[in-house]
XYZ file of C-alpha atoms in Angstrom:
697
model
C -0.039 -0.035 0.069
C 1.599 3.019 -1.315
C 2.005 5.829 1.775
C 0.183 9.394 1.287
C 3.474 11.107 0.732
C 4.825 8.413 -2.467
C 1.458 9.458 -3.692
C 1.264 13.511 -2.676
C 4.836 13.083 -4.648
C 3.547 11.477 -7.578
C 1.703 14.343 -8.819
C 4.081 16.894 -7.654
C 5.855 15.067 -10.618
C 3.546 15.041 -12.670
C 2.997 18.832 -12.432
C 5.215 19.609 -13.710
C 5.679 17.967 -16.637
C 5.217 20.438 -19.520
C 1.348 20.607 -20.707
C 0.388 18.091 -23.536
C -1.343 19.522 -26.532
C -3.502 17.524 -28.791
C -2.500 16.142 -32.001
C -2.162 19.200 -34.625
C -5.644 18.541 -36.938
C -7.650 18.853 -33.379
C -5.254 22.694 -33.284
C -7.068 23.117 -36.153
C -10.773 21.409 -35.795
C -10.498 23.776 -32.276
C -9.797 26.506 -33.838
C -12.649 25.966 -36.876
C -14.924 25.510 -34.707
C -15.047 27.941 -32.026
C -14.503 29.871 -35.634
C -11.600 32.561 -35.436
C -8.554 32.768 -37.863
C -4.942 31.923 -37.720
C -4.393 35.830 -37.379
C -6.581 36.342 -34.281
C -5.834 33.697 -32.913
C -1.913 34.530 -33.772
C -2.464 39.121 -32.467
C -4.167 36.943 -29.126
C -1.278 34.871 -28.556
C 1.720 37.839 -29.700
C 2.739 35.519 -32.338
C 2.999 35.268 -36.289
C 0.121 33.488 -38.504
C 3.666 31.283 -40.114
C 3.623 29.613 -36.323
C 0.001 29.079 -35.643
C 0.075 27.280 -38.726
C 2.990 25.320 -38.176
C 1.638 24.041 -34.504
C -1.692 23.570 -36.944
C 0.330 20.317 -39.588
C 2.719 19.422 -37.147
C 5.654 20.970 -38.176
C 6.852 23.543 -34.478
C 5.044 23.184 -30.730
C 4.361 26.614 -28.938
C 7.181 27.100 -25.733
C 6.303 29.100 -22.704
C 4.993 31.319 -21.355
C 2.386 30.273 -25.018
C 1.721 26.494 -24.549
C 0.532 27.253 -21.590
C -1.837 29.817 -22.969
C -2.276 27.901 -25.670
C -2.835 24.273 -23.545
C -5.758 26.492 -21.549
C -7.745 27.838 -24.883
C -7.494 24.656 -25.983
C -9.077 22.911 -23.448
C -11.740 25.400 -23.494
C -12.867 25.111 -27.205
C -12.351 21.523 -26.322
C -15.244 21.939 -23.332
C -17.087 23.255 -25.858
C -16.557 21.910 -28.814
C -16.342 17.805 -28.478
C -14.751 16.384 -31.656
C -17.675 13.839 -31.109
C -21.004 15.362 -30.267
C -21.046 15.057 -27.287
C -23.203 17.466 -24.878
C -21.108 20.288 -24.476
C -21.010 22.093 -21.083
C -23.417 25.037 -21.603
C -21.448 28.242 -21.095
C -22.301 31.883 -20.343
C -23.856 34.154 -22.497
C -22.701 37.276 -23.039
C -25.040 41.019 -25.087
C -23.050 42.383 -27.576
C -21.707 45.508 -25.387
C -20.077 43.105 -22.537
C -17.744 44.424 -20.533
C -18.560 42.517 -17.247
C -17.511 38.625 -15.537
C -19.929 35.672 -16.587
C -23.177 35.812 -17.272
C -24.659 33.172 -15.439
C -26.833 29.835 -16.674
C -30.763 31.008 -18.315
C -31.669 28.550 -15.996
C -30.003 30.059 -13.232
C -31.512 33.452 -13.779
C -35.288 31.578 -14.005
C -34.209 29.921 -10.328
C -32.988 33.102 -8.926
C -35.591 35.495 -9.915
C -38.782 34.044 -10.076
C -41.665 35.388 -13.221
C -44.631 36.551 -10.581
C -47.480 34.982 -12.305
C -50.309 36.527 -13.320
C -53.630 35.883 -13.011
C -55.571 33.545 -14.674
C -59.146 33.686 -15.517
C -61.626 31.812 -17.105
C -61.767 33.166 -20.677
C -65.945 34.727 -21.500
C -68.513 32.865 -23.903
C -68.115 33.605 -26.531
C -71.007 33.697 -29.636
C -70.495 29.640 -30.775
C -68.497 30.850 -34.483
C -65.765 32.538 -32.648
C -65.277 29.958 -29.979
C -61.336 28.453 -30.207
C -60.914 25.688 -33.202
C -59.343 22.352 -31.706
C -56.158 21.363 -33.867
C -53.779 18.289 -33.986
C -50.969 20.793 -33.668
C -51.673 23.758 -32.574
C -49.100 25.798 -30.160
C -47.997 24.180 -27.487
C -47.762 25.119 -23.884
C -44.477 26.327 -22.735
C -41.727 24.938 -22.010
C -39.387 26.575 -20.381
C -40.093 28.334 -17.122
C -39.712 31.845 -17.357
C -41.984 31.938 -20.561
C -44.556 30.065 -18.569
C -48.210 31.991 -20.402
C -45.865 31.144 -24.072
C -44.640 34.277 -26.304
C -47.507 36.663 -26.472
C -51.748 37.794 -25.645
C -53.433 39.825 -27.369
C -55.647 42.811 -25.246
C -58.947 42.852 -25.284
C -61.277 46.452 -23.374
C -61.902 44.491 -20.658
C -58.486 43.849 -19.964
C -58.001 40.094 -20.472
C -54.720 39.316 -22.320
C -55.578 36.326 -24.511
C -52.557 33.204 -25.030
C -51.606 30.662 -26.968
C -52.967 27.619 -25.848
C -56.923 28.727 -24.569
C -55.258 31.247 -21.535
C -56.931 33.904 -21.041
C -54.382 36.389 -18.390
C -55.698 39.552 -16.297
C -54.377 42.109 -17.157
C -54.806 45.924 -14.848
C -52.756 48.198 -17.400
C -54.469 51.497 -17.287
C -51.195 53.473 -19.475
C -48.919 52.434 -21.769
C -46.758 51.951 -19.141
C -48.242 50.146 -17.201
C -49.093 47.985 -19.947
C -44.524 47.593 -20.743
C -44.625 47.354 -17.057
C -47.127 44.599 -16.246
C -45.845 42.490 -19.319
C -42.571 42.157 -18.507
C -43.358 42.025 -15.005
C -46.407 39.143 -14.597
C -47.492 38.012 -17.757
C -44.848 35.793 -17.913
C -44.291 36.228 -22.071
C -41.865 36.279 -24.035
C -39.482 32.931 -25.606
C -36.303 31.362 -26.227
C -34.059 32.106 -28.062
C -33.480 30.696 -31.330
C -29.798 30.294 -31.322
C -27.803 29.801 -28.728
C -25.856 32.919 -28.748
C -29.556 34.821 -29.613
C -31.448 36.385 -27.516
C -34.869 35.550 -26.244
C -37.937 37.527 -27.702
C -39.302 39.981 -26.460
C -42.957 39.404 -25.161
C -45.146 40.631 -27.749
C -48.612 42.335 -27.121
C -50.827 42.937 -29.332
C -54.221 45.507 -29.035
C -57.323 45.957 -30.001
C -59.312 48.518 -31.189
C -61.221 48.298 -27.898
C -58.082 47.707 -25.738
C -55.677 50.894 -27.887
C -59.030 53.335 -27.612
C -58.326 52.807 -23.730
C -54.726 53.017 -22.822
C -55.534 57.196 -24.368
C -54.062 56.056 -28.538
C -56.360 56.961 -31.204
C -58.253 54.105 -32.277
C -56.999 54.868 -36.288
C -53.477 56.746 -37.218
C -54.701 59.515 -40.090
C -51.645 60.753 -42.802
C -51.355 60.831 -46.745
C -48.560 58.798 -46.140
C -48.449 55.256 -46.966
C -50.435 53.750 -43.733
C -46.335 52.178 -42.206
C -44.820 55.084 -42.282
C -47.668 56.515 -39.795
C -46.881 57.256 -36.778
C -47.995 59.051 -33.115
C -46.764 62.719 -33.170
C -43.566 62.880 -31.259
C -46.517 65.492 -28.184
C -48.568 63.084 -28.074
C -50.086 62.380 -24.751
C -49.135 58.746 -25.183
C -45.910 59.227 -25.916
C -45.175 62.095 -23.756
C -46.323 59.586 -21.215
C -43.363 55.921 -22.354
C -40.500 58.925 -22.364
C -41.421 60.625 -18.359
C -41.732 56.793 -17.591
C -38.367 56.099 -18.886
C -39.350 54.688 -22.127
C -37.977 54.745 -25.107
C -39.218 54.105 -28.708
C -36.631 53.308 -31.564
C -36.357 54.937 -34.351
C -39.105 53.800 -36.071
C -41.855 55.452 -33.442
C -44.343 54.873 -31.748
C -46.321 52.988 -34.806
C -48.135 49.763 -35.670
C -45.688 47.446 -35.065
C -44.454 50.075 -31.934
C -41.029 48.595 -29.900
C -40.410 50.368 -26.509
C -37.029 49.815 -24.050
C -34.544 50.262 -22.025
C -31.483 49.382 -21.485
C -30.406 45.841 -21.233
C -29.598 45.029 -17.295
C -27.043 43.236 -17.143
C -28.204 39.640 -19.388
C -31.961 41.094 -18.136
C -33.091 42.348 -21.444
C -36.869 44.984 -20.734
C -37.683 45.319 -24.420
C -41.940 44.568 -25.200
C -42.705 45.071 -28.616
C -46.518 46.094 -29.891
C -49.273 44.755 -32.120
C -52.194 47.336 -33.051
C -55.024 45.775 -35.301
C -56.176 49.075 -35.631
C -53.492 50.586 -37.159
C -53.299 47.730 -39.788
C -50.532 46.048 -38.103
C -51.732 42.472 -39.460
C -51.154 43.072 -43.522
C -54.153 41.298 -45.055
C -51.965 40.007 -47.968
C -49.990 38.217 -45.300
C -52.408 37.869 -42.776
C -55.735 37.098 -44.568
C -59.347 37.448 -42.507
C -57.196 37.039 -38.969
C -57.431 40.500 -37.462
C -60.482 40.121 -38.259
C -60.748 37.520 -35.743
C -62.157 37.141 -31.962
C -58.177 37.912 -29.435
C -58.059 33.732 -28.736
C -58.776 32.991 -32.364
C -55.858 36.218 -33.309
C -54.182 34.576 -30.887
C -53.925 31.372 -31.814
C -52.826 32.038 -35.503
C -49.768 33.888 -34.363
C -48.678 31.746 -31.211
C -48.203 29.654 -33.772
C -47.327 31.264 -36.368
C -44.198 32.018 -33.285
C -44.009 28.970 -32.096
C -42.849 27.409 -35.519
C -40.926 30.796 -37.645
C -40.862 33.194 -34.602
C -42.992 35.808 -32.097
C -43.356 38.305 -34.990
C -41.866 41.826 -34.360
C -43.346 43.732 -37.737
C -44.698 42.472 -40.981
C -43.872 39.600 -42.660
C -40.656 40.725 -44.382
C -39.404 42.696 -40.974
C -40.005 38.878 -39.361
C -38.733 36.254 -42.547
C -35.256 39.367 -41.696
C -35.260 39.181 -37.877
C -34.679 35.256 -38.576
C -32.092 35.017 -40.439
C -30.553 37.087 -37.356
C -31.612 35.590 -34.437
C -30.701 31.298 -36.384
C -27.629 32.950 -36.342
C -27.043 35.557 -33.797
C -23.818 38.329 -35.205
C -21.976 37.244 -32.471
C -20.962 34.714 -29.499
C -18.596 34.225 -26.150
C -15.934 33.573 -26.573
C -13.362 33.822 -23.389
C -10.048 35.927 -23.468
C -6.640 33.527 -23.253
C -4.822 36.490 -21.607
C -7.165 37.559 -19.379
C -10.001 34.520 -18.539
C -12.902 36.966 -19.430
C -15.657 35.613 -21.370
C -16.131 39.138 -23.830
C -18.000 39.228 -26.762
C -16.996 37.532 -30.517
C -17.935 36.445 -34.467
C -19.784 33.783 -35.446
C -18.587 32.096 -37.287
C -21.228 31.752 -40.339
C -22.301 34.891 -39.535
C -22.891 38.325 -41.293
C -21.618 39.683 -38.850
C -22.934 42.787 -36.850
C -20.693 45.549 -39.659
C -23.323 47.195 -42.582
C -20.840 46.406 -46.281
C -20.530 47.866 -48.610
C -22.378 45.954 -52.252
C -19.345 46.084 -55.709
C -21.115 48.551 -57.704
C -22.869 46.564 -60.040
C -24.692 44.866 -57.112
C -26.438 48.165 -55.481
C -29.172 49.839 -56.668
C -28.601 53.488 -59.034
C -29.620 55.976 -56.157
C -27.202 53.797 -53.825
C -24.291 56.606 -51.844
C -21.478 53.342 -54.014
C -23.483 54.054 -57.442
C -24.266 57.627 -56.831
C -20.551 58.945 -55.104
C -18.168 56.238 -58.284
C -20.091 57.585 -60.974
C -20.262 54.560 -61.653
C -21.266 53.601 -65.402
C -20.922 50.170 -65.857
C -24.810 48.884 -65.538
C -26.216 46.855 -62.153
C -27.454 42.690 -61.262
C -30.684 42.233 -63.001
C -31.278 39.773 -61.454
C -35.557 38.835 -61.289
C -38.082 36.352 -60.931
C -39.612 35.258 -64.575
C -41.663 37.826 -65.854
C -42.262 35.900 -69.953
C -44.587 36.625 -71.488
C -44.521 33.530 -75.089
C -44.836 35.074 -79.056
C -48.045 34.380 -79.899
C -46.138 34.094 -83.440
C -44.324 30.585 -81.959
C -48.026 28.870 -80.694
C -48.871 26.419 -83.740
C -52.752 25.068 -84.449
C -52.367 21.790 -82.420
C -51.457 23.737 -79.357
C -54.299 26.770 -79.679
C -57.269 23.928 -80.057
C -56.311 22.496 -76.667
C -59.344 23.498 -74.481
C -57.422 24.487 -70.566
C -54.790 27.134 -69.936
C -53.319 25.269 -66.582
C -51.502 27.206 -63.952
C -48.952 25.220 -61.901
C -48.054 27.007 -59.426
C -44.545 26.349 -57.382
C -44.099 26.279 -53.542
C -42.015 29.235 -51.978
C -39.585 29.293 -54.888
C -37.725 31.039 -53.387
C -37.355 28.999 -49.500
C -36.561 25.872 -52.305
C -33.315 27.729 -53.119
C -32.304 29.229 -50.179
C -31.291 26.160 -49.551
C -27.538 25.122 -49.279
C -27.149 27.856 -50.839
C -23.521 29.384 -50.909
C -23.693 33.279 -50.150
C -20.529 35.422 -49.853
C -19.820 36.555 -46.274
C -17.027 38.775 -46.625
C -16.383 41.818 -48.735
C -17.271 42.240 -52.414
C -13.300 42.222 -54.212
C -12.733 43.405 -58.015
C -10.798 40.621 -60.491
C -9.995 41.504 -64.238
C -10.737 38.816 -66.584
C -11.117 36.003 -63.842
C -11.266 32.564 -64.662
C -15.843 31.616 -64.079
C -15.844 29.497 -60.106
C -19.038 27.882 -60.533
C -17.779 28.088 -56.536
C -17.176 31.136 -55.733
C -20.228 33.727 -54.896
C -20.240 37.559 -56.678
C -20.907 39.111 -59.739
C -20.069 38.822 -62.953
C -19.417 40.677 -66.110
C -20.130 39.007 -69.473
C -21.049 38.295 -72.785
C -24.413 35.676 -73.543
C -25.108 37.690 -76.306
C -24.075 34.761 -79.015
C -25.968 31.720 -76.708
C -28.990 30.578 -79.390
C -32.073 28.655 -78.077
C -35.206 27.543 -78.719
C -37.943 31.112 -78.390
C -41.151 29.029 -76.949
C -39.047 28.945 -73.427
C -37.736 31.896 -71.570
C -34.311 32.940 -71.795
C -32.702 31.895 -68.296
C -30.946 35.030 -68.707
C -32.995 37.281 -68.378
C -36.380 38.255 -65.805
C -38.371 38.686 -69.100
C -36.987 36.177 -71.155
C -35.264 37.784 -73.982
C -31.692 36.922 -75.243
C -29.313 39.404 -73.638
C -27.782 41.448 -76.361
C -24.344 42.244 -74.351
C -21.762 41.921 -72.051
C -24.299 42.322 -68.739
C -23.711 41.770 -64.931
C -24.752 37.708 -63.941
C -24.659 36.370 -60.423
C -22.721 33.174 -59.864
C -25.814 30.838 -60.543
C -26.744 31.481 -63.508
C -23.709 31.106 -65.183
C -22.803 27.708 -63.742
C -26.680 26.661 -65.452
C -24.725 28.334 -68.967
C -22.363 26.408 -68.879
C -24.925 23.590 -67.458
C -26.522 24.153 -71.247
C -22.893 23.377 -73.325
C -21.686 27.121 -72.937
C -18.619 28.771 -72.775
C -17.843 31.045 -69.947
C -15.625 34.318 -70.436
C -15.410 36.706 -67.856
C -14.404 40.005 -68.431
C -14.507 41.012 -64.712
C -16.159 40.297 -61.764
C -16.935 41.014 -57.493
C -16.016 37.941 -55.558
C -15.880 37.259 -52.655
C -13.157 35.283 -49.807
C -15.172 34.549 -47.137
C -18.621 32.385 -48.000
C -21.334 29.956 -46.675
C -24.793 28.702 -46.900
C -25.893 31.525 -44.126
C -29.470 31.156 -44.719
C -29.045 27.009 -44.331
C -31.005 27.891 -40.821
C -33.007 29.603 -42.173
C -34.226 27.676 -45.252
C -35.337 24.824 -42.513
C -37.052 26.027 -40.611
C -39.476 28.148 -42.804
C -39.877 24.860 -45.049
C -40.633 22.619 -41.251
C -43.321 25.111 -40.718
C -44.412 25.630 -44.597
C -44.824 21.510 -44.361
C -45.751 20.862 -40.861
C -48.443 23.535 -40.969
C -50.082 22.903 -44.353
C -50.347 18.588 -42.412
C -51.909 20.268 -39.857
C -54.603 21.306 -42.930
C -55.199 17.935 -44.444
C -52.494 17.635 -47.388
C -49.462 15.680 -45.892
C -46.811 13.893 -48.113
C -48.054 10.678 -48.070
C -51.122 11.488 -49.914
C -50.915 10.808 -54.187
C -51.036 12.950 -56.780
C -54.695 13.087 -57.109
C -55.670 13.100 -53.397
C -52.613 16.237 -52.742
C -55.161 17.985 -55.403
C -58.526 17.561 -53.883
C -56.582 18.066 -50.128
C -55.107 21.781 -51.409
C -59.213 22.159 -53.338
C -60.057 21.668 -49.889
C -57.502 23.314 -47.495
C -58.202 26.802 -46.779
C -61.898 25.938 -45.836
C -60.569 23.316 -43.574
C -58.960 26.156 -40.993
C -59.031 29.680 -42.362
C -57.443 30.169 -38.410
C -54.505 27.643 -40.183
C -55.330 28.825 -43.499
C -53.535 32.670 -42.757
C -50.409 30.889 -40.767
C -49.440 29.279 -43.446
C -50.134 32.438 -45.919
C -48.010 34.413 -43.358
C -45.278 32.437 -43.285
C -45.274 32.351 -47.327
C -45.049 36.272 -47.250
C -41.938 35.757 -44.029
C -40.559 34.047 -47.353
C -40.297 36.036 -49.815
C -40.612 40.171 -48.010
C -38.211 38.379 -46.982
C -35.994 37.272 -49.188
C -36.591 41.366 -50.822
C -35.265 42.176 -46.981
C -32.243 42.006 -48.167
C -32.275 44.833 -51.425
C -34.595 47.513 -48.929
C -35.387 50.759 -50.873
C -35.635 54.491 -49.563
C -38.983 55.588 -48.782
C -40.586 58.769 -48.901
C -40.650 61.076 -51.278
C -38.376 63.308 -49.237
C -35.824 61.332 -50.243
C -31.949 62.104 -52.713
C -30.700 60.545 -54.692
C -26.151 59.609 -52.947
C -28.043 59.370 -49.409
C -28.068 56.758 -47.733
C -31.353 55.073 -46.148
C -32.206 52.963 -42.506
C -32.272 49.768 -44.312
C -28.268 50.225 -44.476
C -27.304 50.449 -41.414
C -28.056 46.826 -41.070
C -25.992 43.840 -41.465
C -28.445 41.996 -43.268
C -28.934 45.201 -46.434
C -27.560 42.103 -48.897
C -28.705 42.513 -52.427
C -26.255 40.018 -53.712
C -27.283 37.575 -51.345
C -31.062 39.553 -52.920
C -29.154 37.822 -55.994
C -28.800 34.722 -55.160
C -31.948 32.983 -54.578
C -33.751 35.216 -57.149
C -31.043 34.088 -59.761
C -31.466 30.507 -58.301
C -35.019 30.335 -58.020
C -35.239 31.253 -61.897
C -32.634 28.807 -63.385
C -34.432 25.997 -61.390
C -37.134 27.410 -63.408
C -36.594 26.835 -66.528
C -34.245 23.119 -65.294
C -38.453 22.069 -65.199
C -39.585 24.199 -68.752
C -36.391 22.222 -70.613
C -37.253 18.892 -69.335
C -41.096 19.509 -69.355
C -39.953 20.553 -72.627
C -37.720 17.113 -73.781
C -39.528 15.054 -72.169
C -43.286 15.853 -73.496
C -43.400 18.478 -75.836
C -45.250 21.058 -74.681
C -43.632 24.722 -73.727
C -44.866 27.032 -71.853
C -47.563 30.185 -72.152
C -46.115 32.540 -70.408
C -44.305 32.195 -67.223
C -44.606 34.805 -63.561
C -41.647 34.104 -61.015
C -42.876 31.322 -60.227
C -46.187 30.132 -61.250
C -45.988 28.586 -64.806
C -49.049 28.596 -67.276
C -49.033 25.757 -70.419
C -51.534 24.433 -72.442
C -53.257 21.050 -71.566
C -55.991 18.538 -72.949
C -58.023 18.539 -70.132
C -58.294 21.118 -66.939
C -55.757 19.213 -64.593
C -52.424 18.357 -64.448
C -51.920 14.824 -64.325
C -53.441 15.580 -67.845
C -50.264 17.213 -69.717
C -47.839 15.987 -66.732
C -44.764 13.074 -67.156
C -45.508 10.071 -65.427
C -42.951 6.967 -66.304
C -44.645 3.627 -66.343
C -45.297 2.754 -62.986
C -47.749 5.838 -62.056
C -44.457 7.175 -60.384
C -43.707 11.049 -61.144
C -40.814 11.868 -64.062
C -37.399 13.606 -62.921
C -36.698 16.494 -63.372
C -39.723 17.604 -64.849
C -42.220 19.739 -62.475
C -44.174 18.176 -59.822
C -46.882 17.992 -57.811
C -46.349 17.793 -53.470
C -46.292 19.584 -50.809
C -42.355 20.624 -49.994
C -41.253 24.016 -50.817
C -39.479 23.724 -54.832
C -42.688 21.306 -55.319
C -46.105 22.008 -57.325
C -49.404 22.748 -56.815
C -52.610 23.600 -58.797
C -52.717 27.805 -59.468
C -55.858 27.985 -61.159
C -57.722 26.722 -64.543
C -58.830 29.144 -67.651
C -59.798 28.465 -71.643
C -57.541 28.357 -73.805
C -59.502 31.043 -75.621
C -58.531 32.688 -72.938
C -55.003 32.795 -73.247
C -54.205 33.239 -75.929
C -56.749 36.335 -76.101
C -54.600 37.894 -73.027
C -50.803 37.577 -74.619
C -52.583 38.834 -77.875
C -52.677 42.003 -75.645
C -50.013 41.859 -74.507
C -50.826 40.587 -71.121
C -49.266 38.028 -69.345
C -51.775 34.928 -68.565
C -49.876 33.017 -65.755
C -50.855 37.471 -63.810
C -54.552 36.113 -63.836
C -54.501 32.635 -63.983
C -56.491 31.754 -60.682
C -59.280 33.426 -62.129
C -60.757 36.482 -60.120
C -57.958 39.387 -62.020
C -55.657 37.751 -59.413
C -51.916 39.128 -59.245
C -48.954 37.110 -57.945
C -47.667 38.289 -55.263
C -43.784 38.542 -57.486
C -41.421 38.680 -53.428
C -40.929 41.734 -53.067
């Protein structure tokens, strides 16, 4: 039996040994997992980038005192990023402007300061038509102990606050400041962050017209400008109340979506989002019929959306953009290897915290980059299709077909965002570069020599016409030209060295939201094509509330992509001035161009495959809708199927997932040809009722 002295001597000998580092490959893996560059690590360790490279490829080993510091850093990373997917221990997180010690874990915060539960009342009787209908997958009760009553509530004039899952809270607030205090301290409302490095969603309080009036707000906002830009004047009594109570409004002011906040106290955010129904907070195009529903049903609609997408913070377009940032936060907590303190650092794969100037051809004509440089070299024109086939190319056989059938691709922009590699760094300018389909960017190329079938739109222009000379194209457009067998010789290009699939988590969350909501409406992936068409015909009637959620999800996709290149608003704007959207890191017209380019290429690929498989050519295309001549009034009458009855891959296929198709509408072939002869687009009106498709912005 060893003595205590002998054991202690052995331990002292071990402690005296030099620190043992992980193998070189593991050192590189840990650094990359933490999102730290070799140059940044070298700076922290007072060394050189080449020395760090040598450590990571095994050419040399660090010496004291860097050895101990390097080992401490690697040990910290190893705990956070285990090699075989083992769950990492939760790490403290910090706000973006972190200056103090590491914050406690979320569960500790919840335990130390439990939310005081407000009074809960039984929902009053409503007319039978407004009772909350049951749903298979309606918003589930919140599981986060900090937010026992879910993400939001709809406040009525009698003080009843209707939350998700049928809960009704008693809100005694008589003023807006009192409402904010109640929402933060008593309501139990809010939602957990969507990413470990992100922020929790602030409580959302939706005000009915009666609630707005009770709180001293006007029932409606008056003015002659666009409704979304209307705000309460600064001298309004409610705005003064907010300021007197030491609360602040964002730069957007007190409008349909007002945010009221105080600066965060350590980890605790103090912010409440308001949405005022009678001020048109819920746009009818995105939220059909929701503003007219009973408060409990409004809470259900918004609650399902919050659970599956994000707690709304504005229009669906704003929410779409916010979702990108919530899923890819710009910063994360990193430990300073010298001090051991937790500080705010760049989160790898995100767009960072600073806005980035676009390349001149990626910008808009009024952008300061263009105006100040005198740029005259042209612009990217990567937009969705708006093409009508020339009637001169129609055959007698086509004209005698009885029907024109419209197909609509489900959330085509969302399908295009899947596995889409985009640029994360600033653009670099190159002259006569060799084309590389793996590098995102903008390329000046002449494609005017390419001969194409006039019965199909050109894949290179939004209006489907043949290019007339050199023009700027996004990478996906040129990669498709190569796939079609054409040489691509760029004249110049603006390319990005750092790249990543920035939109992947955004795509995944919205795809799941779309598919799950369709499934709740009876449209599931196990239906055959005939059953799918029948289910789609009835899905909106099955549950109007969930149909509104589905509409909002689709608007979130298109609006979010559109927000990546938000233009200036207001009649007083002058070219060359900056506008508020340019202050966002998410003002990225190049990413928008990549999504739309890929969506248009995807559409053309299906059009081309259809012509090869069936001999059929489209009559018109508008964004994600295409119209075909058909012998029958159903897509089943012209879509290609194998002898086994399965849909042919590569062509249009029916189904409930993004990128697959559904029936948009049916009209007579005579109706379609008449519109074409007038220069109008049948795809714009195929749905009937003179419908106009939402083209994305």
